[in-house]
Amino acid sequence: MKRYAKVVFLLAALAIIFSLSGCGEAKPTIKVFNWGDYIDESVYEAFEKEYGIKVIYEDFTSNEDMYAKLVSGGVDYDVLFPSDYMIERLIKEDRLEKLNFDNIPNYKYIDERFKDLPYDPENEYSVPYFWGTLGILYNTKMVDEPVDSWDILWDQKYKKEIFMYASQRDSLGVALKKLGYSLNTRNEAELEEAKQLLIEQKPLVLAYMGDDIKDKMIGEEAALALVYSGDAVYATWENEDLAYAIPKEGTNLWFDAMVIPKGSKNKEGAEKFINWLCDPENALANAEYVGYSTPNKGAFDLLDDKLKNDKTAYPDGDIMEMGELFVDISDVIGLYNRIWDEVMTARD
Amino acid sequence: MKAKAKSLKKNAPAIPILVWIGFLVGVPLIFVVVLSFLSRDNLGNIVFKFSLDNYKRMFDPIYLRVFANSFLLAILTGFITLIIGYPVAYFTTRLKAKKRSFVTALIVLPFWVSSLLRTYGWVILLGKTGLINNVLVGLNIIDQPLNMMYKFSTTLIGTAYMLIPFMIIAVYNSVDKLDRSLLEASYDLGAGKWKTFFNITLPLTIPGISGGFTLVFIPSLGMFFVSDLLGGGRTVFLGNLINTQVTRGRNRPLAAAFSVGMIVLVVLVLLIYNRVTKNKGRELF
């Protein structure tokens, strides 16, 4: 019996130690949950100095990871940076706070084109942070024809010279766009067609990967790759032979935006932080650091000419015409998962 | 009663460890098993409703293929590590004490570096613009770089490399414990080196071989980062499937069912291992 008493005592002591470590914060804090390497650290350090609010910064690697952590409970983040379809889902599930725009006067710098977006049509919950497109990164030494269509990713000439994303919505989205369908389709027949197309493509694909693709392309491991524009900006700057194209069939246009989840303990501090990131100077620092396209007009005007004129990051024409935003398809996620598993497990 | 109390006293130091293991292994395991019988809603949240669907789906041909892939990878990893590892272990035991501890230190040394980092090392070696291709092209041995990455065999190289120390150590221990007088007796009776090896050494080290095989087989089922980095997602293994079901697929119950399936596979291997070593024990000692 005595032994058990000891164990209980030890456990109790441990519990007390853990609970104590959370106390003793005199300074107000905000907890920020963002993508890895997605902010210029000096920007939030300056925020801490300016407002005396401590920023606790954590990062995630995918919307799904972020979502899992958020709904697991026991977390109290104040600012999140999810993507469009995830914001739509969080709104649907009533997990987000409405923003008080009186505390975010710098919202006026956000380009009008990036307001009223489908995931937050009334602009109540989110402030865009970065945006981009999905396209083809190619090596001009290995590809000497013009790249303007997804068809090139199905060209036998480039057997084992193609990288695809290992994420289902991106790769399926490409197949759907090539077929002329919406990349948010809920139609099983259309998805089956897309699946066939991707299985057909499999022998041509060198590998299905994630963030590594940009480094592999810089290292000239393959001729063509599916990449996001932000990665393409980085890659084309690192290797001059690389170029980026948005296919004419249309592509995915995406936004990452700042939101405040329910359960935030310092909503006002969070709004101050969002406002701080919308300040043109700060947005500029982030845009230069991250390399993705800023929706902040004030920051865009301040960009140096090289980035401002980079058609990879800031393409000409009406970007809303070129791209379709992802919509939350979690009601048919089972179908998407099955289709994708069939693609990935298929033999070439 | 008295004997029981005595053995309890003797085993008392083990109790905290058992509690610790029970807590950190047992509880999560129960969690996984329970989870595998639940379902999830469209948003990926767990629904507490009993269902066998996850197990039914496991027998879908596309997923059975994943099991087969993993099984093949694990078996081949076992054989390759055995073929390379056995001679290494065998000759290490023959070395003088000083050299021997140096060699064993070398065998264990890779564990000091993160396995992820070491996998990246292979990426650098095997890539189209990697070290091996650069050297071969530079020496005009080949004119086009070889495609060595993103194949089943690339993953196999990775898992075999990662796990070979386990095989070497297991075989080493069993060769080391070998009764030398048996070998001498064999030589005295006129058997040659090879005959002695196949008739005496090999049978006596089977416990070590099967132990090493088990130690290699089991982790190779779960090394999803190796196949992610070296296999390029072209062949799906159990570890990868579970990983993607939990993260991107948001289907934790299905992932749990696959985990249970994997555990069953592992238990089968352990049972075989038990049989092999037990029989040997009875026959020989």
XYZ file of C-alpha atoms in Angstrom:
633
model
C 0.000 0.000 0.000
C 2.809 2.319 0.932
C 4.352 1.934 -2.472
C 1.144 2.986 -4.163
C 0.948 5.993 -1.881
C 4.411 6.960 -3.030
C 3.496 6.634 -6.679
C 0.389 8.721 -6.177
C 2.437 11.310 -4.366
C 4.953 11.416 -7.204
C 2.244 11.792 -9.800
C 0.619 14.557 -7.802
C 3.939 16.335 -7.486
C 4.479 16.081 -11.223
C 1.003 17.431 -11.893
C 1.670 20.427 -9.671
C 4.991 21.159 -11.351
C 3.382 21.080 -14.789
C 0.482 23.286 -13.772
C 2.799 25.812 -12.146
C 4.912 26.224 -15.230
C 1.955 27.845 -16.968
C 1.586 30.597 -14.389
C 3.514 33.666 -13.594
C 3.048 35.602 -16.833
C 2.903 39.214 -15.881
C 3.261 40.423 -19.470
C 0.315 40.133 -21.859
C 0.976 37.549 -24.530
C -0.434 36.378 -27.824
C 0.027 32.910 -29.246
C 0.629 32.820 -32.962
C 0.290 29.630 -35.000
C 1.760 30.044 -38.467
C 3.375 28.092 -41.294
C 7.055 27.392 -40.802
C 9.423 30.091 -42.049
C 6.537 32.335 -43.026
C 7.386 35.602 -41.274
C 10.386 37.866 -40.905
C 11.208 37.389 -37.228
C 12.280 40.994 -36.790
C 8.696 42.018 -37.584
C 7.221 40.360 -34.541
C 10.170 41.269 -32.384
C 9.468 44.903 -33.228
C 5.816 44.298 -32.359
C 6.810 42.998 -28.939
C 8.832 46.134 -28.338
C 6.164 48.504 -29.610
C 3.220 47.118 -27.643
C 4.857 45.247 -24.765
C 2.987 42.127 -25.828
C 4.998 38.933 -25.845
C 4.580 36.803 -28.963
C 4.670 33.042 -28.522
C 5.283 31.628 -31.960
C 4.582 28.091 -33.101
C 4.551 26.702 -36.603
C 2.716 24.026 -38.556
C 3.360 22.270 -41.864
C -0.125 21.835 -43.287
C -3.642 23.133 -42.858
C -4.698 19.706 -41.704
C -2.010 19.588 -39.009
C -3.069 23.000 -37.831
C -6.709 21.976 -37.777
C -5.976 18.779 -35.864
C -4.069 20.696 -33.223
C -6.701 23.397 -32.988
C -9.625 21.043 -32.452
C -7.733 18.692 -30.154
C -8.508 21.183 -27.388
C -6.122 22.364 -24.743
C -4.703 25.042 -27.031
C -5.480 28.730 -26.927
C -4.021 30.331 -30.006
C -4.760 33.957 -30.727
C -3.781 34.255 -34.382
C -3.806 31.542 -37.050
C -2.739 31.648 -40.697
C -4.856 29.008 -42.480
C -5.544 28.817 -46.213
C -8.791 29.714 -47.967
C -10.651 26.386 -47.857
C -9.627 25.821 -44.258
C -10.938 29.246 -43.277
C -14.226 28.388 -44.957
C -14.399 25.219 -42.912
C -13.483 26.950 -39.663
C -16.210 29.536 -40.282
C -18.683 26.762 -41.070
C -17.815 25.066 -37.797
C -18.104 28.324 -35.881
C -14.516 28.210 -34.717
C -13.534 31.775 -35.621
C -14.096 35.147 -33.978
C -15.436 38.041 -36.034
C -12.718 40.658 -36.321
C -13.154 44.149 -34.975
C -11.816 46.193 -37.870
C -11.675 49.329 -35.702
C -8.549 47.761 -34.261
C -7.177 46.974 -37.728
C -7.062 50.360 -39.501
C -4.251 49.114 -41.761
C -6.785 46.849 -43.452
C -7.183 49.752 -45.873
C -3.860 48.785 -47.461
C -5.204 45.417 -48.611
C -5.733 45.455 -52.376
C -9.436 45.681 -53.273
C -8.990 42.650 -55.547
C -8.346 40.525 -52.490
C -11.430 41.485 -50.564
C -14.826 39.747 -50.795
C -13.163 36.413 -51.522
C -15.448 33.371 -51.603
C -14.159 31.831 -48.391
C -15.069 34.963 -46.411
C -17.493 36.839 -48.654
C -18.374 39.554 -46.145
C -14.768 40.136 -44.989
C -15.727 39.478 -41.404
C -13.242 36.880 -40.235
C -10.006 37.130 -42.145
C -7.299 39.428 -43.457
C -5.249 38.085 -46.400
C -1.568 37.534 -45.652
C -0.093 36.083 -48.833
C -1.432 34.686 -52.063
C -0.170 32.663 -54.951
C -0.868 30.353 -57.839
C -0.104 26.764 -58.733
C 1.850 26.262 -61.930
C 4.611 24.500 -63.781
C 8.244 25.137 -62.971
C 10.467 23.999 -65.820
C 14.088 23.994 -66.810
C 14.591 25.874 -70.080
C 17.693 23.828 -70.861
C 15.637 20.649 -70.908
C 12.325 21.969 -72.212
C 12.646 24.043 -75.371
C 9.000 24.286 -76.326
C 6.688 26.914 -74.864
C 4.974 25.767 -71.689
C 1.385 26.943 -71.568
C -0.696 23.856 -70.883
C -0.975 21.068 -68.323
C -0.646 18.676 -71.298
C 3.128 18.887 -71.087
C 3.010 16.969 -67.814
C 1.569 14.057 -69.815
C 4.126 14.255 -72.655
C 6.054 10.975 -73.107
C 9.142 12.992 -74.011
C 9.566 13.892 -70.370
C 9.424 10.400 -68.972
C 10.930 10.348 -65.464
C 11.533 14.071 -65.718
C 8.460 15.253 -63.806
C 7.883 15.993 -60.123
C 4.327 16.061 -58.814
C 3.021 17.130 -55.425
C 2.224 14.293 -53.044
C -0.860 16.173 -51.869
C -4.130 15.004 -53.277
C -5.920 18.265 -53.876
C -3.043 19.797 -55.825
C -2.343 16.841 -58.070
C -5.999 15.916 -58.552
C -6.717 19.594 -59.173
C -4.292 19.623 -62.090
C -5.902 16.571 -63.671
C -9.359 18.077 -63.203
C -8.285 21.365 -64.765
C -6.712 19.554 -67.710
C -10.053 17.837 -68.245
C -11.813 21.177 -68.032
C -13.576 20.477 -64.751
C -13.690 22.442 -61.547
C -10.961 21.555 -59.072
C -13.663 21.498 -56.424
C -15.807 18.919 -58.144
C -18.068 16.677 -56.136
C -18.878 14.591 -59.177
C -17.590 11.056 -58.822
C -17.396 10.410 -62.572
C -15.209 13.467 -63.053
C -12.936 12.377 -60.251
C -12.683 8.886 -61.757
C -11.583 10.463 -65.025
C -8.989 12.503 -63.195
C -7.800 9.352 -61.451
C -7.344 7.542 -64.774
C -5.383 10.488 -66.066
C -3.057 10.489 -63.064
C -2.524 6.730 -63.257
C -1.656 7.171 -66.935
C 0.824 9.839 -65.935
C 2.471 7.734 -63.253
C 5.202 6.158 -65.430
C 6.333 9.656 -66.411
C 6.570 10.921 -62.859
C 9.972 10.766 -61.207
C 8.597 11.300 -57.702
C 5.678 12.614 -55.679
C 6.998 14.984 -53.058
C 6.349 18.074 -50.993
C 8.445 21.132 -50.236
C 11.593 19.355 -51.448
C 10.571 19.843 -55.058
C 11.945 23.369 -55.342
C 15.389 22.283 -54.177
C 15.375 19.302 -56.541
C 14.501 21.597 -59.431
C 17.292 23.988 -58.477
C 19.572 20.945 -58.450
C 18.269 20.034 -61.947
C 17.046 16.603 -60.971
C 14.104 16.867 -63.383
C 12.780 18.999 -66.224
C 9.277 19.844 -65.052
C 7.509 20.168 -61.726
C 4.242 21.181 -60.217
C 4.973 23.998 -57.753
C 3.416 26.910 -55.968
C 4.379 30.336 -57.236
C 6.162 31.279 -54.026
C 8.491 28.305 -54.326
C 8.867 29.099 -58.019
C 10.017 32.661 -57.225
C 12.682 31.257 -54.936
C 13.730 28.578 -57.443
C 13.909 30.912 -60.450
C 16.085 33.283 -58.448
C 18.415 30.488 -57.397
C 18.731 28.910 -60.844
C 18.430 31.158 -63.900
C 17.482 28.313 -66.209
C 14.229 27.762 -64.396
C 10.984 29.409 -65.484
C 7.404 29.329 -64.278
C 4.180 29.151 -66.261
C 0.509 29.255 -65.392
C -1.290 26.896 -67.796
C -4.079 28.301 -69.938
C -6.620 25.737 -68.707
C -6.596 27.531 -65.391
C -5.127 26.648 -62.058
C -5.495 26.969 -58.332
C -5.357 30.410 -56.789
C -4.770 30.368 -53.060
C -4.749 32.695 -50.100
C -3.350 32.358 -46.626
C -5.062 34.731 -44.257
C -4.935 35.788 -40.634
C -7.829 34.790 -38.403
C -8.596 34.713 -34.692
C -9.931 31.411 -33.365
C -12.601 31.159 -30.699
C -10.933 30.629 -27.366
C -8.427 33.404 -27.916
C -7.486 34.896 -24.560
C -6.270 38.182 -25.972
C -8.390 39.123 -28.948
C -7.443 42.772 -28.814
C -3.747 41.907 -28.763
C -4.339 39.562 -31.683
C -6.030 42.334 -33.654
C -3.133 44.651 -32.888
C -0.812 41.983 -34.251
C -2.847 41.576 -37.440
C -2.851 45.344 -37.833
C 0.918 45.371 -37.336
C 1.399 42.837 -40.123
C -0.777 44.940 -42.443
C 1.453 47.956 -41.976
C 3.092 48.445 -45.404
C 6.670 48.503 -44.023
C 6.121 45.284 -42.087
C 4.250 43.596 -44.923
C 7.148 44.589 -47.171
C 9.682 42.997 -44.826
C 7.644 39.799 -44.799
C 7.138 39.817 -48.574
C 10.874 40.194 -49.112
C 11.682 37.515 -46.594
C 9.079 34.950 -47.622
C 9.021 35.613 -51.374
C 5.318 34.931 -51.775
C 2.974 37.513 -53.289
C 1.673 40.124 -50.902
C -1.962 41.246 -51.082
C -0.908 44.484 -49.397
C -0.975 47.305 -51.930
C 1.049 49.584 -49.696
C 3.787 46.969 -49.483
C 3.613 46.138 -53.186
C 4.288 49.787 -54.081
C 7.395 49.703 -51.879
C 8.784 46.460 -53.359
C 12.074 46.672 -55.199
C 11.760 46.483 -58.968
C 13.093 42.965 -59.291
C 10.338 41.432 -57.201
C 7.669 43.876 -58.319
C 8.240 42.933 -61.951
C 8.598 39.239 -61.300
C 5.813 37.718 -63.357
C 6.031 34.508 -61.360
C 4.929 36.272 -58.204
C 2.797 38.996 -59.746
C 1.448 37.735 -63.082
C -0.112 40.107 -65.609
C -3.777 39.970 -66.311
C -6.741 39.173 -64.173
C -5.557 36.580 -61.699
C -9.115 35.866 -60.626
C -9.717 34.690 -64.208
C -6.720 32.370 -64.208
C -7.354 30.621 -61.004
C -10.021 28.913 -59.022
C -9.900 28.936 -55.238
C -10.128 25.696 -53.347
C -13.446 25.247 -51.647
C -13.924 23.132 -48.559
C -14.844 19.631 -49.808
C -14.682 17.895 -46.451
C -18.196 16.487 -46.994
C -16.789 14.340 -49.834
C -13.287 13.899 -48.423
C -13.831 10.131 -48.280
C -14.288 10.078 -52.054
C -11.187 12.218 -52.610
C -9.145 10.027 -50.288
C -10.221 6.850 -52.039
C -9.462 8.271 -55.498
C -6.067 9.471 -54.364
C -5.179 6.216 -52.601
C -6.015 4.405 -55.821
C -3.685 6.674 -57.749
C -0.852 6.322 -55.266
C -1.081 2.538 -54.927
C -1.534 1.889 -58.655
C 1.344 0.124 -60.389
C 2.857 1.926 -63.339
C 1.973 -17.575 -0.412
C 5.383 -17.062 1.038
C 7.113 -17.774 -2.227
C 4.868 -15.284 -3.935
C 5.720 -12.581 -1.437
C 9.380 -13.337 -1.886
C 9.252 -13.095 -5.653
C 7.318 -9.855 -5.320
C 10.063 -8.474 -3.167
C 12.708 -9.638 -5.586
C 10.902 -8.093 -8.508
C 9.996 -4.865 -6.759
C 12.537 -2.760 -8.665
C 10.799 -3.781 -11.886
C 7.450 -2.382 -10.784
C 8.063 1.275 -11.613
C 9.361 0.248 -15.015
C 6.339 -1.953 -15.606
C 4.037 0.877 -14.569
C 5.950 3.227 -16.835
C 5.770 0.872 -19.813
C 2.199 -0.045 -19.046
C 1.295 3.580 -19.059
C 3.241 4.706 -22.100
C 2.776 1.635 -24.267
C -0.341 -0.045 -22.945
C -2.628 2.954 -22.744
C -1.848 4.314 -26.229
C -2.200 0.806 -27.604
C -5.660 0.431 -26.101
C -6.425 3.828 -27.547
C -5.401 2.682 -31.024
C -7.398 -0.538 -30.815
C -10.536 1.264 -29.620
C -10.054 3.943 -32.259
C -9.866 1.327 -34.995
C -13.466 0.325 -34.303
C -14.831 3.856 -34.425
C -15.727 6.009 -37.391
C -15.290 9.641 -38.235
C -17.507 12.381 -39.555
C -16.927 14.419 -42.699
C -14.695 16.828 -40.855
C -12.415 14.093 -39.619
C -13.698 14.194 -36.066
C -14.075 10.888 -34.264
C -17.601 9.520 -33.972
C -18.184 7.116 -31.121
C -20.079 4.516 -33.045
C -18.908 0.932 -33.291
C -18.024 -0.083 -36.825
C -16.054 -2.772 -38.617
C -15.771 -0.680 -41.768
C -12.138 0.157 -41.200
C -11.199 -3.503 -41.113
C -13.339 -4.223 -44.153
C -11.569 -1.478 -46.049
C -8.232 -2.929 -45.067
C -9.007 -5.914 -47.292
C -9.585 -3.697 -50.298
C -7.090 -4.864 -52.976
C -5.396 -1.473 -53.095
C -4.592 -1.652 -49.385
C -3.648 -5.325 -49.482
C -1.062 -4.300 -52.035
C 0.313 -1.846 -49.488
C 0.628 -4.680 -46.974
C 2.376 -6.784 -49.590
C 4.765 -3.936 -50.444
C 5.677 -3.476 -46.797
C 6.082 -7.183 -46.189
C 8.355 -7.521 -49.208
C 10.408 -4.521 -48.154
C 10.817 -5.848 -44.611
C 11.741 -9.377 -45.725
C 14.256 -8.121 -48.283
C 15.717 -5.711 -45.745
C 16.136 -8.671 -43.404
C 17.938 -10.761 -46.036
C 20.200 -7.998 -47.256
C 21.255 -7.002 -43.756
C 21.855 -10.667 -42.970
C 24.001 -11.297 -46.041
C 26.108 -8.214 -45.414
C 25.890 -8.204 -41.644
C 26.742 -11.816 -40.884
C 30.298 -11.780 -42.260
C 30.919 -8.422 -40.601
C 29.774 -9.768 -37.238
C 31.604 -13.047 -37.732
C 34.961 -11.509 -38.501
C 34.567 -8.866 -35.830
C 34.451 -11.554 -33.158
C 37.753 -12.869 -34.478
C 39.538 -9.576 -33.907
C 41.762 -8.799 -30.948
C 39.974 -7.150 -28.047
C 41.174 -3.635 -28.816
C 40.370 -3.739 -32.510
C 37.099 -5.404 -31.728
C 35.844 -2.629 -29.498
C 36.961 -0.136 -32.122
C 34.942 -1.919 -34.809
C 31.858 -2.246 -32.607
C 32.112 1.445 -31.841
C 32.167 2.129 -35.591
C 29.082 -0.009 -36.080
C 27.164 1.927 -33.450
C 28.527 5.313 -34.461
C 25.829 6.150 -37.066
C 23.240 6.190 -34.288
C 24.794 9.398 -33.072
C 23.525 11.184 -36.150
C 19.820 11.723 -36.796
C 18.445 9.075 -39.114
C 16.687 11.761 -41.135
C 20.008 13.431 -41.775
C 21.569 10.158 -42.832
C 18.714 9.558 -45.236
C 19.391 12.960 -46.771
C 22.959 11.792 -47.144
C 21.732 9.065 -49.500
C 19.725 11.633 -51.439
C 22.936 13.587 -51.984
C 24.818 10.448 -52.982
C 22.292 8.945 -55.353
C 20.692 11.979 -57.027
C 20.962 12.671 -60.738
C 23.360 15.489 -59.919
C 24.589 13.601 -56.880
C 28.060 12.556 -55.906
C 28.102 9.107 -57.532
C 26.738 10.327 -60.849
C 29.069 13.313 -60.883
C 32.087 11.098 -60.341
C 31.006 8.524 -62.933
C 30.208 11.174 -65.528
C 33.388 13.054 -64.669
C 35.488 9.934 -65.253
C 33.637 9.331 -68.547
C 32.458 5.934 -67.354
C 28.885 6.861 -68.257
C 27.664 9.728 -70.426
C 24.149 10.069 -69.005
C 23.569 10.238 -65.261
C 21.995 7.064 -63.884
C 18.518 7.174 -62.427
C 19.080 5.729 -58.992
C 16.551 7.652 -56.952
C 12.845 7.102 -56.355
C 12.659 3.370 -56.863
C 11.682 0.476 -54.680
C 15.334 -0.510 -54.553
C 16.316 2.981 -53.359
C 14.001 2.595 -50.393
C 15.444 -0.837 -49.782
C 18.979 0.563 -49.716
C 17.801 3.139 -47.196
C 16.107 0.717 -44.800
C 18.908 -1.845 -45.059
C 21.521 0.806 -44.362
C 19.524 2.206 -41.472
C 18.941 -1.135 -39.759
C 22.063 -3.152 -40.469
C 23.686 -2.333 -37.082
C 20.873 -4.244 -35.343
C 21.630 -7.320 -37.415
C 25.359 -7.074 -36.855
C 25.006 -6.664 -33.100
C 22.553 -9.548 -32.779
C 24.695 -11.932 -34.821
C 27.850 -10.694 -33.126
C 26.524 -11.573 -29.691
C 25.556 -15.022 -30.770
C 28.838 -15.773 -32.586
C 30.725 -14.398 -29.635
C 29.014 -16.775 -27.233
C 29.823 -19.766 -29.392
C 31.603 -22.550 -27.542
C 35.033 -22.670 -29.183
C 35.631 -26.242 -28.053
C 32.852 -27.369 -30.394
C 34.719 -25.832 -33.302
C 37.957 -27.423 -32.212
C 36.225 -30.776 -31.896
C 34.923 -30.353 -35.416
C 38.383 -29.604 -36.760
C 39.822 -32.528 -34.798
C 37.308 -34.816 -36.393
C 38.529 -33.727 -39.789
C 35.938 -31.206 -40.901
C 37.203 -28.290 -42.959
C 36.538 -24.612 -42.397
C 33.401 -24.482 -44.549
C 31.974 -27.709 -43.238
C 32.489 -26.549 -39.668
C 30.844 -23.251 -40.471
C 27.756 -24.775 -42.059
C 27.396 -27.665 -39.613
C 28.373 -26.026 -36.344
C 28.615 -22.229 -36.437
C 25.594 -21.471 -38.571
C 23.102 -23.702 -36.740
C 24.341 -22.465 -33.383
C 23.957 -18.838 -34.360
C 20.422 -19.208 -35.665
C 19.004 -17.562 -32.523
C 21.176 -14.546 -33.294
C 20.165 -14.558 -36.943
C 16.475 -14.755 -36.172
C 16.850 -12.172 -33.429
C 18.590 -9.832 -35.846
C 16.014 -10.567 -38.510
C 13.214 -9.639 -36.129
C 15.007 -6.494 -34.999
C 15.371 -5.460 -38.635
C 12.013 -6.622 -39.942
C 9.856 -4.774 -37.427
C 11.224 -1.228 -37.706
C 11.504 -1.470 -41.485
C 7.702 -1.626 -41.592
C 7.462 1.805 -40.063
C 10.273 3.836 -41.567
C 8.023 6.046 -43.622
C 10.483 8.915 -43.877
C 12.948 6.678 -45.722
C 10.439 5.782 -48.419
C 9.205 9.378 -48.516
C 12.671 10.754 -49.177
C 14.230 7.951 -51.202
C 11.177 6.297 -52.740
C 9.545 9.520 -53.872
C 6.104 8.243 -52.950
C 6.107 5.883 -55.912
C 5.492 2.790 -53.822
C 3.190 3.158 -50.845
C 4.179 1.333 -47.669
C 2.225 0.852 -44.463
C 4.067 3.579 -42.594
C 3.351 6.114 -45.317
C -0.269 5.079 -45.566
C -0.832 5.461 -41.829
C 0.976 8.772 -41.850
C -1.096 10.222 -44.681
C -4.357 8.890 -43.260
C -3.681 10.641 -39.976
C -2.431 13.926 -41.419
C -3.875 14.688 -44.842
C -6.648 12.127 -44.936
C -7.897 13.005 -41.448
C -9.066 9.427 -41.069
C -7.623 8.378 -37.759
C -9.895 5.350 -37.275
C -8.710 3.887 -40.584
C -5.117 4.674 -39.668
C -5.689 2.908 -36.339
C -7.018 -0.162 -38.123
C -3.913 -0.231 -40.327
C -1.785 0.099 -37.220
C -3.527 -2.895 -35.698
C -2.919 -4.762 -38.946
C 0.738 -3.871 -38.727
C 0.875 -5.036 -35.117
C -0.641 -8.362 -36.154
C 2.052 -8.701 -38.810
C 4.711 -7.968 -36.202
C 3.223 -10.431 -33.707
C 3.287 -13.118 -36.399
C 6.971 -12.487 -36.961
C 7.614 -12.589 -33.217
C 5.786 -15.910 -32.931
C 7.933 -17.375 -35.678
C 10.988 -15.986 -33.923
C 9.901 -17.565 -30.667
C 9.433 -20.924 -32.314
C 12.787 -20.822 -34.046
C 14.750 -19.928 -30.949
C 12.802 -22.266 -28.657
C 13.360 -25.313 -30.818
C 17.018 -24.537 -31.051
C 17.188 -24.153 -27.324
C 15.682 -27.547 -26.705
C 17.781 -29.310 -29.290
C 21.133 -27.911 -28.412
C 21.393 -27.090 -24.759
